[in-house]
XYZ file of C-alpha atoms in Angstrom:
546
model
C 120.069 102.501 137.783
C 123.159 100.530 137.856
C 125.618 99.766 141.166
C 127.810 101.998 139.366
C 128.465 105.665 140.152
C 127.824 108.290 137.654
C 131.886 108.921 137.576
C 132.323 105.032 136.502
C 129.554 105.050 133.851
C 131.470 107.880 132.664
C 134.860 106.400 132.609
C 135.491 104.202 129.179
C 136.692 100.983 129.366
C 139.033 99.873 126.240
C 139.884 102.215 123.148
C 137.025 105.112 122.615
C 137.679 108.233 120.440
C 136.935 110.985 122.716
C 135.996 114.616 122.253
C 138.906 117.054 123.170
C 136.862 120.155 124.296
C 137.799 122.634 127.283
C 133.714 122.625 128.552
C 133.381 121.647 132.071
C 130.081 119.493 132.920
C 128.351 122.782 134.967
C 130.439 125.055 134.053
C 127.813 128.042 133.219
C 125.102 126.773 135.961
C 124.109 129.058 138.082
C 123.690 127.624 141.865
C 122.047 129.489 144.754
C 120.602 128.815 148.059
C 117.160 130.046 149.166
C 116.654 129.158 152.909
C 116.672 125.371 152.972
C 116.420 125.237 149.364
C 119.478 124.890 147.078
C 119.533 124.708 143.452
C 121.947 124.371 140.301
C 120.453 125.387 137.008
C 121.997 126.165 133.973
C 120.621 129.748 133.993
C 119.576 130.093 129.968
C 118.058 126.944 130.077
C 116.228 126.621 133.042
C 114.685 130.720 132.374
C 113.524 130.259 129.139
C 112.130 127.249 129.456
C 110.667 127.619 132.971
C 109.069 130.773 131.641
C 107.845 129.731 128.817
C 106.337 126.605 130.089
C 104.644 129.432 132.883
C 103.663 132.143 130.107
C 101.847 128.879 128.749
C 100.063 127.889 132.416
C 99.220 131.344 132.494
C 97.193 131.805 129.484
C 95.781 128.744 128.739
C 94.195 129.113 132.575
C 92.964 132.418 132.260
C 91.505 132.044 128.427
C 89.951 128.662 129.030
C 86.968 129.127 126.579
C 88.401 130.428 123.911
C 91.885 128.495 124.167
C 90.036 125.023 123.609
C 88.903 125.715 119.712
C 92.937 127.116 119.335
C 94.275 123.990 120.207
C 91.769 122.183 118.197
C 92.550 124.325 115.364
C 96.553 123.872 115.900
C 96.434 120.105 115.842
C 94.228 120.112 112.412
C 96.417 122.359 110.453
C 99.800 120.456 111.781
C 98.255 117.167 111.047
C 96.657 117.841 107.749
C 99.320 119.642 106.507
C 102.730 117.790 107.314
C 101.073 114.391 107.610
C 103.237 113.355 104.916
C 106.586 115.105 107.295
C 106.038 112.437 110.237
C 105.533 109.981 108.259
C 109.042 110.598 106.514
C 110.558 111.193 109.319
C 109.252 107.831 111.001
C 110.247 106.022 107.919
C 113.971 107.742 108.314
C 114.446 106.171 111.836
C 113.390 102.786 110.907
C 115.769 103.000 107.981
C 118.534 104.142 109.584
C 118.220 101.691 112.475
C 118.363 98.748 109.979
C 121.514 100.266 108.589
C 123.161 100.272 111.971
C 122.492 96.914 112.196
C 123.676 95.603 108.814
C 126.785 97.736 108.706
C 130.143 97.347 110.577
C 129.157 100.643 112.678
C 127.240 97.698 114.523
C 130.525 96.535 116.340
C 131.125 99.796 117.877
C 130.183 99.082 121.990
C 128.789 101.707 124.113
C 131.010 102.302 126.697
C 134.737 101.163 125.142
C 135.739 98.012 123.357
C 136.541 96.283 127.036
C 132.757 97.558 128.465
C 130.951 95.207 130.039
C 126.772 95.324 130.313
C 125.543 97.147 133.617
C 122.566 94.657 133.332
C 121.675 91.054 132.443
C 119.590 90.591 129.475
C 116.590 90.094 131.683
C 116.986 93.193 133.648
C 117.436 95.114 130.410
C 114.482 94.091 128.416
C 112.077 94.744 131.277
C 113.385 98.098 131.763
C 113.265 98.613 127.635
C 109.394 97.856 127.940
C 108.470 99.523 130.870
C 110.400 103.029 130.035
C 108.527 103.402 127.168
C 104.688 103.093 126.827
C 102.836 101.656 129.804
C 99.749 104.622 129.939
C 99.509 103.974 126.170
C 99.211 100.454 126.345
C 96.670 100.820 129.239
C 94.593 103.481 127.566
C 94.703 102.127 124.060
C 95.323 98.540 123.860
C 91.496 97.784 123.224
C 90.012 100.847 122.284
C 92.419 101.237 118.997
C 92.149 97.666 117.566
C 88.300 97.257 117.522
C 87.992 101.323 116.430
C 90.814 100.114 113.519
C 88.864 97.030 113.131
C 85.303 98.827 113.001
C 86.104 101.204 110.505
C 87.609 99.164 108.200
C 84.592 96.663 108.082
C 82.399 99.441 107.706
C 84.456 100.250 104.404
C 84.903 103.684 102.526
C 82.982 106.433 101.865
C 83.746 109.324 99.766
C 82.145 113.383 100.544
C 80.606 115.818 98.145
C 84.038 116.579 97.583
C 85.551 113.644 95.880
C 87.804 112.369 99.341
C 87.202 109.748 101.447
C 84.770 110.878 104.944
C 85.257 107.836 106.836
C 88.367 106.624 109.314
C 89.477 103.271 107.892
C 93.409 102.296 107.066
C 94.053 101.800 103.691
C 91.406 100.577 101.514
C 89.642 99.112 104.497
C 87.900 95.961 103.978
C 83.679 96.459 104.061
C 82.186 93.141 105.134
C 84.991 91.164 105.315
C 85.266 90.510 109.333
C 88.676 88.483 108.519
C 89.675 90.916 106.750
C 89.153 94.045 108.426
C 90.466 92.267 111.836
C 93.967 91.955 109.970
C 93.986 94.870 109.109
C 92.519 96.991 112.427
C 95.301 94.977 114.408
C 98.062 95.738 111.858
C 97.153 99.232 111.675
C 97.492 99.229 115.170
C 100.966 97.263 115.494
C 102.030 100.147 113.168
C 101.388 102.858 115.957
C 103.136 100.561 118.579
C 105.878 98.718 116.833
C 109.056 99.375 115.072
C 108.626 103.217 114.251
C 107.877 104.602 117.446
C 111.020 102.196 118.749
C 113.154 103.386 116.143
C 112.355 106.907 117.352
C 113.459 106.363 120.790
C 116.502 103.863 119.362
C 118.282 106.483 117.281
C 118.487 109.327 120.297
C 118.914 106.621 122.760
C 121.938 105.487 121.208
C 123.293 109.018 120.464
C 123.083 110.355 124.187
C 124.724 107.016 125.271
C 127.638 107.128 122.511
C 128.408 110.973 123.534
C 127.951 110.319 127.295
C 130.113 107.041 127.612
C 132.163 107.339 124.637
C 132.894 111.007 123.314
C 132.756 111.754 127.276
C 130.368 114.771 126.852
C 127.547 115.691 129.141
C 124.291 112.791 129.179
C 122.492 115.757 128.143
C 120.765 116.670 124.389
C 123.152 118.984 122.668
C 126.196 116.808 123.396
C 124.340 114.589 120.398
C 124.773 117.473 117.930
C 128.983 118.336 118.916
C 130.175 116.636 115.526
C 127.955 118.962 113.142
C 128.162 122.512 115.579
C 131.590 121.593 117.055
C 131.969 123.918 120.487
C 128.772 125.824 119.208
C 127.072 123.514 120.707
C 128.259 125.072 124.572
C 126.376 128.359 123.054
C 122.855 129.170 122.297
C 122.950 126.779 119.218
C 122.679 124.033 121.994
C 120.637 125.556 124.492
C 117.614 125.765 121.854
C 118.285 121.994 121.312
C 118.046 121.770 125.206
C 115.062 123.941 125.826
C 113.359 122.029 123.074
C 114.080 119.254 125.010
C 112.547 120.157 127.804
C 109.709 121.357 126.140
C 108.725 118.573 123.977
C 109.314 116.558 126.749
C 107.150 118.255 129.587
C 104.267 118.400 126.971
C 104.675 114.565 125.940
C 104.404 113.790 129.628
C 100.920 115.922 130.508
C 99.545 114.276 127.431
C 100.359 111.121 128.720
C 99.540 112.031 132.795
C 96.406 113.847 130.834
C 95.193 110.195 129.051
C 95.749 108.611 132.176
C 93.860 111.165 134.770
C 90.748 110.126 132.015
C 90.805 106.593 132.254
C 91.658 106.397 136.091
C 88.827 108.753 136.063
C 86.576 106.720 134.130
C 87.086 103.355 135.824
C 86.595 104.693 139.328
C 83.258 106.028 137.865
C 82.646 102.361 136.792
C 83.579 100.773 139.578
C 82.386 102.746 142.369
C 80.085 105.432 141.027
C 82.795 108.712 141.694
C 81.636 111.491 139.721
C 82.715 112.151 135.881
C 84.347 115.582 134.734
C 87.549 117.574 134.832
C 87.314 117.847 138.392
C 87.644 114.583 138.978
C 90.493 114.429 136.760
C 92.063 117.868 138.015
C 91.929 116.058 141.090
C 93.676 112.491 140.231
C 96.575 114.894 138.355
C 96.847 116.736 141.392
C 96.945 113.784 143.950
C 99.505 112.076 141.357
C 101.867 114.520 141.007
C 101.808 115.036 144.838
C 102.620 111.692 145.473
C 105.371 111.675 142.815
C 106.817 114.938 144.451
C 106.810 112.779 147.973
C 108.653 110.186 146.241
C 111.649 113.360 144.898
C 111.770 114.397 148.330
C 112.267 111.157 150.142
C 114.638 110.232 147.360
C 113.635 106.528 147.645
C 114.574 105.671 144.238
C 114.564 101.949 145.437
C 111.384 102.629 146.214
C 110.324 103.709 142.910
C 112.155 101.349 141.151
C 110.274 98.497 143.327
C 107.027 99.982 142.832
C 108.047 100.097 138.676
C 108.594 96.232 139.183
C 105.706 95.558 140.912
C 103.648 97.420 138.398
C 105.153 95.607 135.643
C 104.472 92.437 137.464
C 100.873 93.277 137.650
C 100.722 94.412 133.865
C 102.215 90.819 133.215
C 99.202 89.161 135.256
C 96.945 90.844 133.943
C 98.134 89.889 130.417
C 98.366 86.446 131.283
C 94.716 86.437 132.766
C 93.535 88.156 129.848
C 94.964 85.267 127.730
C 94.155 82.714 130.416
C 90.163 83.814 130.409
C 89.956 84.848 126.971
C 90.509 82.980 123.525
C 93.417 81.837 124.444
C 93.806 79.937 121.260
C 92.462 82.866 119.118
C 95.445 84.967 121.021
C 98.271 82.427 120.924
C 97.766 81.812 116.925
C 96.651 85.540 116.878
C 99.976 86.805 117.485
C 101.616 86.042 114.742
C 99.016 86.159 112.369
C 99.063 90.217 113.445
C 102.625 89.975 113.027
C 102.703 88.630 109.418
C 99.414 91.046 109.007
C 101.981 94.114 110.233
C 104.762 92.817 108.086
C 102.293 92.647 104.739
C 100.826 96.109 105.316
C 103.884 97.927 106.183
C 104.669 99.449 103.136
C 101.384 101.177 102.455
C 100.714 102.055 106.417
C 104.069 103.554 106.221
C 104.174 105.522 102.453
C 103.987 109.144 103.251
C 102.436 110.118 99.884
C 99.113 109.325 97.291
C 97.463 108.725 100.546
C 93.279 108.036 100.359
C 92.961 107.513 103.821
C 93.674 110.880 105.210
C 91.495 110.632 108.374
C 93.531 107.380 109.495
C 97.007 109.443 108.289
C 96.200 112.789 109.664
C 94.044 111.733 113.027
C 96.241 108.624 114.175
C 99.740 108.098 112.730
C 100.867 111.845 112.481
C 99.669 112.512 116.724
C 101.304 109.199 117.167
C 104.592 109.931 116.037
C 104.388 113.635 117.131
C 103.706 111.910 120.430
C 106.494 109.519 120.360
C 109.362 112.133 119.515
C 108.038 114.577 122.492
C 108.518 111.442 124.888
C 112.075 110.744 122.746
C 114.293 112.606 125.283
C 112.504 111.040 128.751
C 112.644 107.637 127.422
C 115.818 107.804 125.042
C 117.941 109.448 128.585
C 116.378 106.452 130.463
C 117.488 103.772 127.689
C 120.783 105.589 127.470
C 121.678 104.954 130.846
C 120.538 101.357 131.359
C 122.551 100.317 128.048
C 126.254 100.932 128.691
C 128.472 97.928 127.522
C 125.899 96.815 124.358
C 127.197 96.977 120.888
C 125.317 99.158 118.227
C 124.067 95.920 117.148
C 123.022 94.094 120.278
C 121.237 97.678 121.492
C 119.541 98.525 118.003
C 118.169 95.154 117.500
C 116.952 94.694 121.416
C 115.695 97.810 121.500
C 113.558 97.587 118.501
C 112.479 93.891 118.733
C 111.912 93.335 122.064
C 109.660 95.952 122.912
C 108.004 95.613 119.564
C 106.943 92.099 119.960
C 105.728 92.527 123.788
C 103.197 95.308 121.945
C 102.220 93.056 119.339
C 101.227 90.629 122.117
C 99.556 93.418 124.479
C 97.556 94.188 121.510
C 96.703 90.747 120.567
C 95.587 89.873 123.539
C 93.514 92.808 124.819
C 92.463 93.865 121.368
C 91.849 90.759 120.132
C 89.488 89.870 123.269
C 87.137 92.856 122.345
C 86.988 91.883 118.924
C 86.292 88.349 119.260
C 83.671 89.481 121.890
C 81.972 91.617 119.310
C 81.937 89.397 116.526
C 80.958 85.662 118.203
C 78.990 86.691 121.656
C 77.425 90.173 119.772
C 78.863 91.594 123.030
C 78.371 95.297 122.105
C 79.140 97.332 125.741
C 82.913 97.624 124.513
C 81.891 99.450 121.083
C 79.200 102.042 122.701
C 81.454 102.627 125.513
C 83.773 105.637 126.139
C 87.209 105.624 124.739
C 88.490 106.082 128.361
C 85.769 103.070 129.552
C 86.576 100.648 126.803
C 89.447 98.783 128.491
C 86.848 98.004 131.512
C 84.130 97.278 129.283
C 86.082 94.580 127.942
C 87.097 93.366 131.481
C 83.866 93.213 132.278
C 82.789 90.250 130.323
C 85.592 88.384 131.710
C 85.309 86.413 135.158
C 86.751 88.592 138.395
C 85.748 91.732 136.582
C 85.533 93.917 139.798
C 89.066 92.728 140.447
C 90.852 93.316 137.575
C 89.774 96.679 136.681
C 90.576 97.747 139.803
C 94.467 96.120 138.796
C 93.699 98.255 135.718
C 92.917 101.702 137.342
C 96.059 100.405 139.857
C 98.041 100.171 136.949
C 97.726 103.420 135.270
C 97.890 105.172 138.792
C 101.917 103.506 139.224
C 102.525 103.851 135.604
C 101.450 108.052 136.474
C 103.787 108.083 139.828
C 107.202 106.431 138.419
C 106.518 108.214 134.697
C 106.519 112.076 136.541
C 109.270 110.930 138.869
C 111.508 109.273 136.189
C 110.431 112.740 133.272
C 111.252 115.278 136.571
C 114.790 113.614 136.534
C 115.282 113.700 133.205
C 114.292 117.389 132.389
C 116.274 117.903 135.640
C 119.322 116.601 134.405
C 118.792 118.717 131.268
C 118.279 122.192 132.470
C 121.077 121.250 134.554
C 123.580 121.820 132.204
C 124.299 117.736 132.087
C 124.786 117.077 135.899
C 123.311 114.532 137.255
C 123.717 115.051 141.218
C 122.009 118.083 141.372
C 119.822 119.569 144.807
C 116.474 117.725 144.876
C 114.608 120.333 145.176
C 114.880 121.309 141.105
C 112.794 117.435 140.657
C 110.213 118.954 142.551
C 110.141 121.860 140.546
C 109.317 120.058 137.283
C 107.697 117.062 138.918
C 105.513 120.247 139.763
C 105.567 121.759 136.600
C 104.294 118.667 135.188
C 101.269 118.129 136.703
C 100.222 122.324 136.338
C 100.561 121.610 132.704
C 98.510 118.739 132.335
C 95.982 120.372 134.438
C 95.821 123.583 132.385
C 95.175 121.450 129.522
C 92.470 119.522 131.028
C 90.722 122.732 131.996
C 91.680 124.040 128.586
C 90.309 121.785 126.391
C 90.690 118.486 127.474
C 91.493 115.585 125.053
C 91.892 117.622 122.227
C 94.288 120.639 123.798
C 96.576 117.337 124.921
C 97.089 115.926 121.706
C 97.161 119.527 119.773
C 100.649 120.252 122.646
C 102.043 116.954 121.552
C 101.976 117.647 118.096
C 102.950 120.786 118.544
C 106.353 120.413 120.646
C 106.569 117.236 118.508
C 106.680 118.876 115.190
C 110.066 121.454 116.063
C 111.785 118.072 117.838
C 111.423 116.060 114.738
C 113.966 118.985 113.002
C 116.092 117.894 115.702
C 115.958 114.350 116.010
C 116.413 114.156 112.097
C 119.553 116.257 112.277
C 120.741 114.255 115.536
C 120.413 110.817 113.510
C 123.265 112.544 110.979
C 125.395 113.365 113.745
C 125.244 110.212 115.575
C 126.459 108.185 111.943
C 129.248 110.860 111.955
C 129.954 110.125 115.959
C 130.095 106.086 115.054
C 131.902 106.604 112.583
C 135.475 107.635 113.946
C 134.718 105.182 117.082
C 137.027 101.802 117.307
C 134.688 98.520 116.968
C 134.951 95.898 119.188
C 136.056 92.468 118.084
């Protein structure tokens, strides 16, 4: 966080157009004082949610077998059936991020027409990377390109019914290893690059213009004041906030969920610990309780060290990968993948006439449900790293940056496995498990005991700082909008956090995870679509900076 107290952030430098509303920040929180404990909740939203997230807990633990064919169930129908609703709404967020750029709303700053940054530009863009989509990277960077790549050299294949059986983007490309390598790694860019960016960019920017500018509560109805008006201090905006939470807590367990299996995985590989949800009930368990320590000591400096020593070892490991690897293969490979991305764009992103429903319906629709769940962690987390940025500066940065680090994670991990396969006929990386393919790949590299170990390191830190950073952020939500609230309330959902992602291990694994993403994601995307209207109507009445 910045030197700056929370009262300063808040204060407006220059001309803004605030909101004149009576609401007091914690106004209808309820605060109370068990023994040693205190807390300050804002009593609808904490109960409903809290319950709700417990009624959840409760039954998924105590019907584990037949819970796990439900949730399998749930995510088939959502994803088969509003496929073409993600994608729309994906498409939407791009779109209006690229008008916020071109149009003179651009010259509004965040924070007054006199704000200055909080951060240098260096400081910024490693936060913007790291808030966002270290698990993923970890857990997907080579498993999705050579899957992508895979099934679209295998080419298409059509059932009894007329429609297509197998997995492959687009018309995949059967034979043609070229080919189908362009088009694996700019399928993947797709699920990593500007959409998912945009998603996080548009509420980002809305909590941040309402916060610093409007001078609302940093909290998710504030977003929605210009449509609801002071509706939004009623139930209208606790559903928005509840939601929040919601969506939120179950894009985090997914996440913590993906993570437990990997961790799980490569301390099997390395060191022979045994396989199964215990093992991964376990890692959860021991994660969450080390997160909790970290709420409790309230060493945020410690946390945010630990987040830049992590990201220092996810840049080492990069640069060995690229070091060890084809280099040249990666170096040129990058923007080849780019222009690849750039080509296929259109099609990967056309919601409609769609042949390639497994590749729609299995990847992009759980990938964007997943990215609007984790919209309110990371977009809160943006929001308050990006006072003093123009709607230009932060729309661009925000989508480019990050978006071209992926591209290169990808490259160079994905395109490692892939050139393994196809010149050495290195095959471990293709028969391994999803959650064993990143150490597979590692393993035909020189120091392989080493960096896997960095690896399972890695997603471990990215676990800790991730349930610390979300219990914070739902914190400050069921708060009402304070920020300085009693510690013990982190706890609480730094708690709650690692109980759901257990009960969905237990209940179903894989499978239950994704079906809760898509789930809460699904209801959020209502949201987020109606926020991005409200946010043009917020810019709109704001001075621009010269």
């Amino acid at each position: 966080m910045s030197d700056k107290s929370h009262e300063d952030m808040m204060t407006p430098d220059g001309k803004v157009n605030p909101i004149d509303t009576d609401y007091q920040v914690g106004q209808d929180n309820v605060a109370l004082k068990l023994g040693p404990f205190g807390f300050d909740i804002h009593n609808r939203v904490f109960m409903v949610s809290g319950l709700a997230i417990l009624a959840f807990i409760f039954v998924t633990l105590a019907f584990q077998n037949q819970i796990g064919p439900v949730f399998g169930d749930l995510r088939g129908w959502l994803t088969s059936n509003l496929d073409w609703f993600f994608l729309s709404a994906g498409n939407i967020f791009v779109i209006a991020c690229l008008v916020l750029i071109a149009s003179p709303l651009g010259k509004v700053r965040l924070g007054g027409t006199e704000a200055k940054p909080d951060y240098s530009y260096g400081g910024w863009f490693a936060m913007l990377f790291a808030a966002g989509m270290g698990i993923g990277l970890m857990f997907y960077g080579v498993s999705e390109p050579l899957t992508h790549f895979q099934t679209a050299l295998g080419g298409t294949s059509v059932g009894a019914d007329g429609l297509r059986t197998d997995w492959a983007p687009l018309g995949a490309a059967a034979g043609d290893t070229e080919a189908a390598r362009r088009l694996g790694m700019s399928a993947t860019i797709f699920h990593w690059g500007l959409h998912p960016w945009a998603i996080y960019a548009v509420l980002a920017l809305g909590l941040a213009l309402f916060a610093y500018n409007k001078g609302l509560p940093l909290t998710m109805r504030s977003v929605f004041y210009p449509l609801f008006g002071e509706r939004v201090w009623g139930w209208t905006g606790h559903v928005i906030d509840i939601l929040a939470i919601i969506a939120t807590l179950f894009g985090l367990a997914t996440s913590l969920g993906l993570g437990a299996s990997q961790a799980s995985a490569g301390l099997h590989y390395l060191f022979d610990t045994p396989l199964g949800d215990t093992t991964e009930v376990l890692l959860v368990m021991g994660i969450t309780g080390a997160a909790i320590l970290s709420v409790v000591a309230g060493v945020d400096k410690g946390v945010k060290r630990l987040s830049e020593i992590n990201m220092m070892l996810a840049l080492l490991l990069l640069i060995f990968v690229i070091a060890v690897g084809p280099t040249i293969a990666i170096l040129t490979g990058f923007f080849g993948n780019l222009g690849a991305y750039l080509q296929n764009l259109p099609a990967l992103s056309m919601p409609f006439g769609r042949e390639d429903a497994n590749f729609t319906q299995g990847w992009t629709s759980f990938y964007w449900a997943w990215w609007i769940s984790w919209s309110p962690f990371v977009g809160m987390f943006i929001a308050r790293v990006s006072r003093g940025r123009t709607v230009r500066e932060f729309i661009t940065c925000v989508l480019i940056i990050p978006s071209a680090a992926c591209v290169l994670w990808m490259t160079a991990f994905g395109g490692t496995a892939i050139g393994q396969f196809v010149n050495e006929g290195y095959t471990a990386v293709v028969d391994a498990e999803l959650s064993l393919k990143l150490f597979a790949m590692l393993d035909d590299l020189p120091l392989a005991a080493i960096t896997s170990f960095i690896g399972i390191i890695l997603v471990m830190v990215f676990f800790i700082t991730s349930s610390d950073s979300g219990s914070l952020v739902i914190d400050t939500i069921s708060a009402g909008g304070k920020v300085n609230v009693p510690v013990p309330q982190r706890v609480f959902w730094a708690s709650f956090e690692g109980l759901v992602a257990v009960a969905l291990i237990l209940g179903g694994g894989l499978v239950a995870l994704q079906a809760m993403a898509v789930s809460t994601g699904f209801p959020f995307t209502i949201v987020l679509l109606v926020a991005t209207v409200s946010l043009f109507k917020g810019l709109a009445s704001e001075p621009r900076a010269s």
